[in-house]
Coordinates of C-alpha atoms and ligand atoms in Angstrom, one line a residue:
M1 CA 0.0 -0.2 0.1
S2 CA 1.4 3.4 -1.1
D3 CA 1.7 6.1 2.1
P4 CA -0.2 8.9 1.3
A5 CA 2.5 11.1 2.8
A6 CA 4.7 10.2 0.2
I7 CA 2.7 11.0 -2.6
I8 CA 4.4 14.0 -4.6
P9 CA 2.2 17.1 -4.0
E10 CA 1.0 18.8 -6.8
K11 CA 3.8 20.8 -8.2
Q12 CA 3.9 24.9 -6.7
R13 CA 3.6 27.6 -9.3
V14 CA 6.0 30.0 -8.9
I15 CA 6.1 33.4 -11.0
V16 CA 10.1 35.1 -10.8
G17 CA 10.4 38.7 -11.3
M18 CA 13.1 38.5 -14.0
S19 CA 14.7 41.8 -14.1
G20 CA 17.3 40.6 -17.2
G21 CA 20.4 40.6 -14.2
V22 CA 22.3 37.3 -12.8
D23 CA 20.4 37.0 -9.7
S24 CA 16.8 36.5 -10.9
S25 CA 18.2 34.4 -13.8
V26 CA 19.8 31.9 -11.0
S27 CA 17.0 32.3 -9.3
A28 CA 14.5 31.0 -11.6
L29 CA 17.0 28.1 -12.7
L30 CA 17.3 26.9 -8.5
L31 CA 13.7 27.0 -8.6
L32 CA 13.3 24.6 -11.5
E33 CA 15.9 22.1 -10.3
Q34 CA 14.1 22.6 -6.6
G35 CA 11.1 20.9 -8.8
Y36 CA 8.6 24.4 -9.0
Q37 CA 6.6 25.1 -12.0
V38 CA 8.2 28.1 -12.9
E39 CA 7.4 31.5 -15.2
G40 CA 9.1 34.8 -15.6
L41 CA 7.7 38.3 -15.6
F42 CA 9.6 41.2 -16.9
M43 CA 7.8 44.7 -15.4
K44 CA 8.2 47.8 -17.2
N45 CA 7.9 50.4 -14.9
W46 CA 9.2 53.9 -16.6
E47 CA 7.5 54.6 -19.4
E48 CA 9.7 57.1 -20.9
D49 CA 12.8 55.6 -23.4
D50 CA 14.9 58.8 -23.6
G51 CA 17.0 57.0 -26.5
T52 CA 20.0 57.3 -23.8
E53 CA 22.3 54.5 -22.3
Y54 CA 20.2 54.6 -19.1
C55 CA 17.6 53.3 -20.4
T56 CA 18.5 49.7 -20.4
A57 CA 14.6 48.3 -20.3
K58 CA 15.0 47.0 -24.1
D59 CA 18.0 44.9 -23.6
D60 CA 16.9 43.7 -20.0
L61 CA 13.8 42.5 -21.6
A62 CA 16.1 41.1 -24.1
D63 CA 18.1 39.3 -21.8
A64 CA 15.4 38.0 -19.6
Q65 CA 14.1 36.4 -22.4
A66 CA 16.9 34.8 -23.7
V67 CA 17.7 33.4 -20.5
C68 CA 13.8 32.3 -20.0
D69 CA 14.4 30.6 -23.8
K70 CA 17.5 28.5 -22.3
I71 CA 16.0 26.9 -19.2
G72 CA 12.8 26.5 -20.9
I73 CA 10.1 28.4 -19.3
K74 CA 7.4 31.3 -20.6
L75 CA 8.1 34.7 -20.1
H76 CA 4.9 37.5 -19.0
T77 CA 5.8 40.9 -19.4
A78 CA 3.9 43.8 -17.4
N79 CA 3.9 47.3 -17.5
F80 CA 3.2 49.0 -13.8
A81 CA 4.3 52.6 -14.8
A82 CA 1.2 54.6 -13.9
E83 CA 1.6 52.4 -10.2
Y84 CA 4.9 53.5 -10.0
W85 CA 4.5 57.0 -11.0
D86 CA 1.7 57.3 -8.6
N87 CA 3.0 55.7 -5.6
V88 CA 6.5 55.5 -5.6
F89 CA 7.9 58.5 -8.0
E90 CA 5.7 61.3 -6.7
H91 CA 6.4 60.5 -3.0
F92 CA 10.1 60.7 -4.1
L93 CA 9.9 64.1 -5.8
A94 CA 8.0 65.3 -2.9
E95 CA 10.8 64.3 -0.4
Y96 CA 13.3 65.8 -2.5
K97 CA 11.2 69.1 -2.8
A98 CA 11.0 69.1 1.0
G99 CA 14.7 69.5 1.4
R100 CA 15.1 65.6 2.3
T101 CA 16.8 62.6 0.6
P102 CA 14.4 59.7 0.1
N103 CA 15.4 56.7 -1.0
P104 CA 12.9 54.9 -3.9
D105 CA 13.9 51.5 -4.0
I106 CA 12.0 50.9 -0.1
L107 CA 8.9 52.6 -1.6
C108 CA 9.5 50.4 -4.8
N109 CA 9.8 47.1 -3.4
R110 CA 6.5 47.8 -1.0
E111 CA 4.8 49.5 -3.6
I112 CA 5.8 47.5 -6.7
K113 CA 7.6 44.4 -6.4
F114 CA 5.6 42.8 -3.1
K115 CA 1.9 44.6 -4.2
A116 CA 1.6 45.2 -8.0
F117 CA 3.7 42.4 -9.2
L118 CA 2.7 40.1 -6.4
D119 CA -1.1 41.0 -7.0
Y120 CA -0.7 40.1 -10.9
A121 CA 1.4 36.9 -9.9
L122 CA -1.6 35.7 -7.8
M123 CA -4.1 37.0 -10.8
L124 CA -1.9 34.6 -13.1
G125 CA -2.5 31.9 -11.0
A126 CA 0.6 31.9 -9.1
D127 CA 1.0 30.2 -5.5
L128 CA 4.3 32.4 -4.9
I129 CA 6.7 34.7 -6.0
A130 CA 10.5 34.8 -6.3
T131 CA 12.8 37.6 -6.6
G132 CA 16.5 37.6 -6.9
H133 CA 17.4 39.6 -3.7
Y134 CA 19.9 38.8 -1.2
V135 CA 17.7 37.8 1.6
R136 CA 15.8 34.7 3.4
R137 CA 12.7 33.9 4.5
R138 CA 12.3 31.9 8.0
D139 CA 8.5 30.6 8.8
L140 CA 8.5 30.4 12.6
D141 CA 5.2 30.0 14.9
G142 CA 2.3 30.8 11.7
R143 CA 4.6 33.9 10.5
S144 CA 7.2 34.7 8.0
E145 CA 10.4 36.2 9.4
L146 CA 12.6 38.5 7.3
L147 CA 16.5 37.4 7.4
K148 CA 19.7 39.1 6.2
G149 CA 21.4 37.2 2.9
L150 CA 23.9 34.9 3.7
D151 CA 26.3 36.7 2.0
P152 CA 27.3 39.8 4.1
N153 CA 28.5 41.9 1.2
K154 CA 25.0 41.6 -0.5
D155 CA 22.4 41.6 2.0
Q156 CA 19.9 43.6 0.8
S157 CA 17.1 43.4 3.9
Y158 CA 17.8 47.1 4.7
F159 CA 15.9 47.2 0.9
L160 CA 12.9 45.2 1.8
H161 CA 12.5 45.9 5.4
A162 CA 9.0 48.1 4.7
V163 CA 7.4 44.8 3.1
G164 CA 5.1 43.2 5.3
G165 CA 5.2 39.6 6.7
E166 CA 1.9 38.6 4.6
Q167 CA 4.0 39.1 1.3
I168 CA 7.2 37.7 2.8
A169 CA 5.3 34.3 3.3
R170 CA 4.2 34.1 -0.6
T171 CA 8.3 34.7 -1.4
L172 CA 10.7 32.8 -2.4
F173 CA 14.1 34.2 -2.1
P174 CA 16.5 31.3 -3.8
V175 CA 20.2 33.7 -4.1
G176 CA 19.7 34.5 -0.2
E177 CA 21.2 31.4 0.7
L178 CA 24.3 31.9 -1.5
E179 CA 26.9 34.4 -1.9
K180 CA 27.6 36.3 -5.0
P181 CA 30.3 34.5 -6.5
Q182 CA 28.6 31.1 -6.5
V183 CA 25.5 32.8 -8.0
R184 CA 27.8 34.1 -11.1
A185 CA 29.5 30.3 -10.8
I186 CA 25.8 29.0 -11.4
A187 CA 25.4 31.5 -14.4
E188 CA 28.7 30.3 -16.0
K189 CA 28.2 26.8 -15.7
Y190 CA 24.7 26.5 -17.2
A191 CA 25.9 29.2 -19.8
L192 CA 23.1 32.0 -18.8
A193 CA 23.1 34.9 -21.1
T194 CA 23.2 36.9 -17.8
A195 CA 26.4 35.2 -16.3
K196 CA 28.9 38.2 -17.0
K197 CA 26.4 41.6 -16.7
K198 CA 27.0 44.1 -14.5
D199 CA 25.0 44.2 -11.3
S200 CA 22.5 46.8 -11.8
T201 CA 23.2 50.1 -9.6
G202 CA 21.4 53.5 -9.6
I203 CA 17.4 53.9 -8.5
C204 CA 15.5 51.2 -9.1
F205 CA 13.9 51.2 -12.9
I206 CA 15.2 54.7 -13.5
G207 CA 18.6 53.6 -13.7
E208 CA 21.8 55.3 -13.6
R209 CA 22.1 58.9 -14.7
R210 CA 23.6 61.9 -13.5
F211 CA 21.3 62.3 -10.8
S212 CA 21.3 66.0 -10.3
D213 CA 20.2 66.7 -14.3
F214 CA 17.4 64.1 -13.9
L215 CA 16.2 66.0 -11.1
K216 CA 16.5 68.8 -12.8
Q217 CA 14.1 67.8 -15.1
Y218 CA 10.7 67.2 -12.4
L219 CA 12.0 70.2 -9.8
P220 CA 13.1 74.1 -10.2
A221 CA 15.8 74.6 -8.7
Q222 CA 15.8 76.9 -5.9
P223 CA 19.3 78.5 -5.4
G224 CA 20.5 80.1 -1.7
D225 CA 22.9 80.5 0.3
I226 CA 25.3 78.6 1.7
E227 CA 26.4 79.7 5.8
T228 CA 29.0 78.5 8.5
I229 CA 27.5 77.7 11.8
D230 CA 27.8 81.2 12.9
G231 CA 26.1 82.6 9.8
D232 CA 28.6 83.7 7.4
V233 CA 27.7 83.9 4.1
I234 CA 30.4 82.1 2.4
G235 CA 28.7 81.0 -1.2
R236 CA 25.7 79.7 -3.1
H237 CA 24.0 76.4 -3.8
H238 CA 21.9 75.8 -6.6
G239 CA 19.5 73.7 -4.6
L240 CA 19.0 72.1 -1.5
M241 CA 17.9 68.9 -2.8
Y242 CA 21.4 68.4 -4.9
H243 CA 22.9 68.3 -1.2
T244 CA 22.8 65.1 1.6
I245 CA 24.4 66.0 4.6
G246 CA 27.9 64.6 5.3
Q247 CA 28.3 65.0 1.5
R248 CA 31.8 66.7 0.6
Q249 CA 32.2 67.0 -3.4
G250 CA 30.3 70.0 -5.4
L251 CA 30.5 73.1 -2.9
G252 CA 32.4 75.1 -4.6
I253 CA 33.8 76.6 -1.5
G254 CA 37.3 77.3 -1.1
G255 CA 40.7 79.6 -0.7
L256 CA 38.4 81.5 1.7
K257 CA 40.5 83.7 4.1
D258 CA 41.6 82.6 7.5
A259 CA 39.8 79.7 6.9
G260 CA 42.5 76.5 6.6
D261 CA 42.5 73.8 4.3
D262 CA 40.4 71.3 5.5
P263 CA 37.8 70.0 3.0
W264 CA 34.1 71.5 3.7
Y265 CA 31.3 68.9 4.2
V266 CA 27.5 69.8 4.5
L267 CA 26.4 69.9 8.2
S268 CA 22.8 70.7 8.2
K269 CA 19.8 72.2 5.5
D270 CA 17.8 75.0 7.1
L271 CA 14.5 74.5 5.2
Q272 CA 12.5 77.5 6.0
R273 CA 15.2 80.0 4.7
N274 CA 16.5 77.5 2.1
V275 CA 20.1 77.5 3.7
L276 CA 22.7 75.0 3.3
I277 CA 24.9 75.2 6.5
V278 CA 28.6 74.0 6.1
G279 CA 31.6 73.0 8.1
Q280 CA 35.0 72.0 8.1
G281 CA 36.6 68.3 8.7
N282 CA 34.9 65.0 8.3
D283 CA 34.6 64.8 11.7
H284 CA 32.8 67.9 12.7
P285 CA 30.6 68.1 15.5
W286 CA 27.8 68.8 14.1
L287 CA 27.8 65.8 12.1
F288 CA 27.1 63.5 15.0
S289 CA 24.0 62.0 16.3
R290 CA 22.9 60.2 19.7
A291 CA 19.4 59.5 18.8
L292 CA 16.9 59.9 15.7
Y293 CA 13.4 60.3 15.8
A294 CA 11.5 58.0 13.2
S295 CA 8.0 58.0 11.3
E296 CA 6.3 55.8 9.1
I297 CA 7.8 52.9 10.9
Y298 CA 6.9 49.6 9.3
W299 CA 7.2 46.4 10.9
V300 CA 7.8 43.1 9.1
N301 CA 5.7 41.6 11.7
P302 CA 3.5 43.1 15.1
L303 CA 6.3 43.8 17.7
D304 CA 5.7 43.8 21.5
L305 CA 6.7 48.0 22.3
S306 CA 5.5 47.7 25.7
G307 CA 9.0 48.8 27.0
P308 CA 12.6 49.4 25.4
L309 CA 14.1 47.0 22.9
R310 CA 18.1 46.4 23.2
L311 CA 18.6 46.0 18.9
T312 CA 20.7 47.0 16.2
A313 CA 20.5 49.9 13.6
K314 CA 21.4 50.5 10.2
V315 CA 20.7 54.2 9.2
R316 CA 22.3 53.9 5.5
Y317 CA 22.8 50.5 3.6
R318 CA 26.2 49.2 4.1
Q319 CA 26.3 50.4 7.5
G320 CA 27.5 48.0 9.8
D321 CA 25.1 46.8 12.5
Q322 CA 24.8 49.7 15.2
A323 CA 23.8 48.8 19.0
C324 CA 20.8 50.9 19.9
T325 CA 17.8 51.0 22.2
L326 CA 14.2 51.3 20.7
H327 CA 12.1 53.6 23.0
H328 CA 8.2 54.2 21.5
G329 CA 6.5 56.9 23.3
P330 CA 4.2 59.7 22.7
D331 CA 6.6 61.2 20.6
G332 CA 7.0 58.4 18.3
Y333 CA 9.9 56.4 18.1
R334 CA 13.3 57.1 19.0
V335 CA 16.2 55.2 18.3
V336 CA 19.1 55.7 20.6
F337 CA 22.6 54.8 19.7
D338 CA 25.5 53.3 22.2
S339 CA 28.1 55.4 19.9
P340 CA 27.9 58.7 17.9
Q341 CA 26.5 58.2 14.2
R342 CA 27.7 60.1 11.7
A343 CA 25.4 62.2 9.1
V344 CA 22.2 60.8 10.1
T345 CA 19.9 62.0 7.3
P346 CA 16.3 63.1 7.3
G347 CA 14.1 61.1 4.9
Q348 CA 16.7 58.3 4.4
S349 CA 15.3 54.9 6.4
V350 CA 16.4 53.6 10.1
V351 CA 16.1 49.7 10.0
L352 CA 15.9 47.8 12.7
Y353 CA 17.4 44.5 13.3
D354 CA 17.2 41.8 16.0
G355 CA 20.4 39.8 14.8
E356 CA 19.9 38.3 11.6
V357 CA 16.1 39.3 11.8
C358 CA 15.1 42.2 10.3
L359 CA 12.4 43.6 12.4
G360 CA 11.3 46.9 9.8
G361 CA 12.2 50.2 10.2
G362 CA 10.9 53.8 9.3
V363 CA 11.8 57.2 7.6
I364 CA 14.1 59.4 10.0
E365 CA 12.6 62.7 11.0
R366 CA 15.2 64.5 12.7
A367 CA 18.3 63.6 14.8
E368 CA 19.4 64.5 18.1
P369 CA 22.8 66.1 18.1
W370 CA 25.6 64.0 19.9
F371 CA 27.0 67.6 21.6
E372 CA 24.0 68.9 23.3
G373 CA 25.3 67.5 26.4
T374 CA 22.5 65.2 27.3
H375 CA 24.7 62.1 26.8
A376 CA 26.9 60.7 29.5
Ligands
ATP1 N1 12.0 45.1 -14.4 C1 12.0 43.9 -13.5 N2 11.0 42.8 -13.9 C2 10.8 42.2 -12.7 N3 11.1 41.8 -12.0 C3 12.4 42.5 -11.6 C4 12.8 43.6 -12.2 N4 13.6 44.5 -11.5 C5 14.3 43.7 -10.6 N5 13.0 42.6 -10.3 C6 13.3 41.6 -9.4 O1 14.2 42.2 -7.9 C7 14.9 41.5 -7.9 C8 16.2 42.8 -7.2 O2 16.6 43.4 -8.1 P1 17.5 44.6 -8.0 O3 17.4 45.5 -9.1 O4 18.3 44.8 -6.8 O5 18.7 43.8 -9.4 P2 19.9 42.8 -8.8 O6 20.3 42.9 -7.4 O7 20.6 43.3 -9.6 O8 19.2 41.4 -9.5 P3 19.3 41.1 -10.9 O9 20.9 40.5 -10.8 O10 18.4 39.9 -10.9 O11 18.9 42.1 -11.7 C9 15.4 41.0 -9.3 O12 16.6 40.2 -9.1 C10 14.1 40.3 -9.7 O13 13.9 39.5 -9.1

């Protein structure tokens, strides 16, 4: 008599987001090897093809198609340009306009890859979706956790922190268990068209273009003064949106009398007066914060916030884990760091971790200076 448990369950149908890059190509291949019924989906999320080298959508689609043909899976295409514009790009522009420095890739993951794409894939009859992100999923006590990717150089959990556990539960991340060189080796072994393709950089779907020129098309530049912390006007800026706290290049300051040779850095932005405040030295005390306030926090799974939590945080992608305490009170979320943090930037995201588990995160509203004397 056959053991019912040994009957092979009906193959689960997975739709992989095929970007025309090596990570999603290898993801599709691995899922086929694991016995899933696999199909691909290429999304176009940016309408304008300005014929420049920045618009790679046509080439990317051709690469995705070549890989799907090679491994014998069907490729669907979808256009989410309207959703991208309404739910990602407009917010991104509004943040820039307000003088902040947003991260559109986080919103793109939440609104496009794990919403529009996921809904579309389910409508096509998929049981699950998959992406080539370097993160892992762990199912525990009836919920799905988001874990850092095993390759510490590639971990992308920072960008996925605003995706909910319910969406994570419906997603497979085949390359999250691997290191990038292993992924390339698999692509080469199977002679995939994308094996040697460069990793994508630049903003998701908008590509790698000269950012200030790109922004200029959408937002009028508002020139203003550059001041020192003592209020001396020492130059002009072309628009606060082109500058990021902690940034050195492009200030056009130099040769000032009695100023010495130390390079100048952006210390803060006075949005009300449209003034850029600068100071000399990479370690200028104004650049350091002991704590920050965050808004719009998204938790991957609900968290018990009744007391302070000892966690780690990153205030930018590629930053090491910083020990901190999370407090939740009437003023919102406050993250207090054990050691001073450089260039904590409003508009960027703070992402919180408990070991390898990415808990979620939010947008940095403001930073508390380190030098205020409130610390020990
Ligand atoms: N145009 C697209 N269509 C479908 N899925 C996409 C598209 N762009 C990105 N994705 C999905 O999101 C994942 C992460 O995208 P990201 O832009 O970070 O690329 P990446 O890490 O360089 O991966 P890849 O090598 O697959 O391009 C991709 O692996 C893919 O699954």
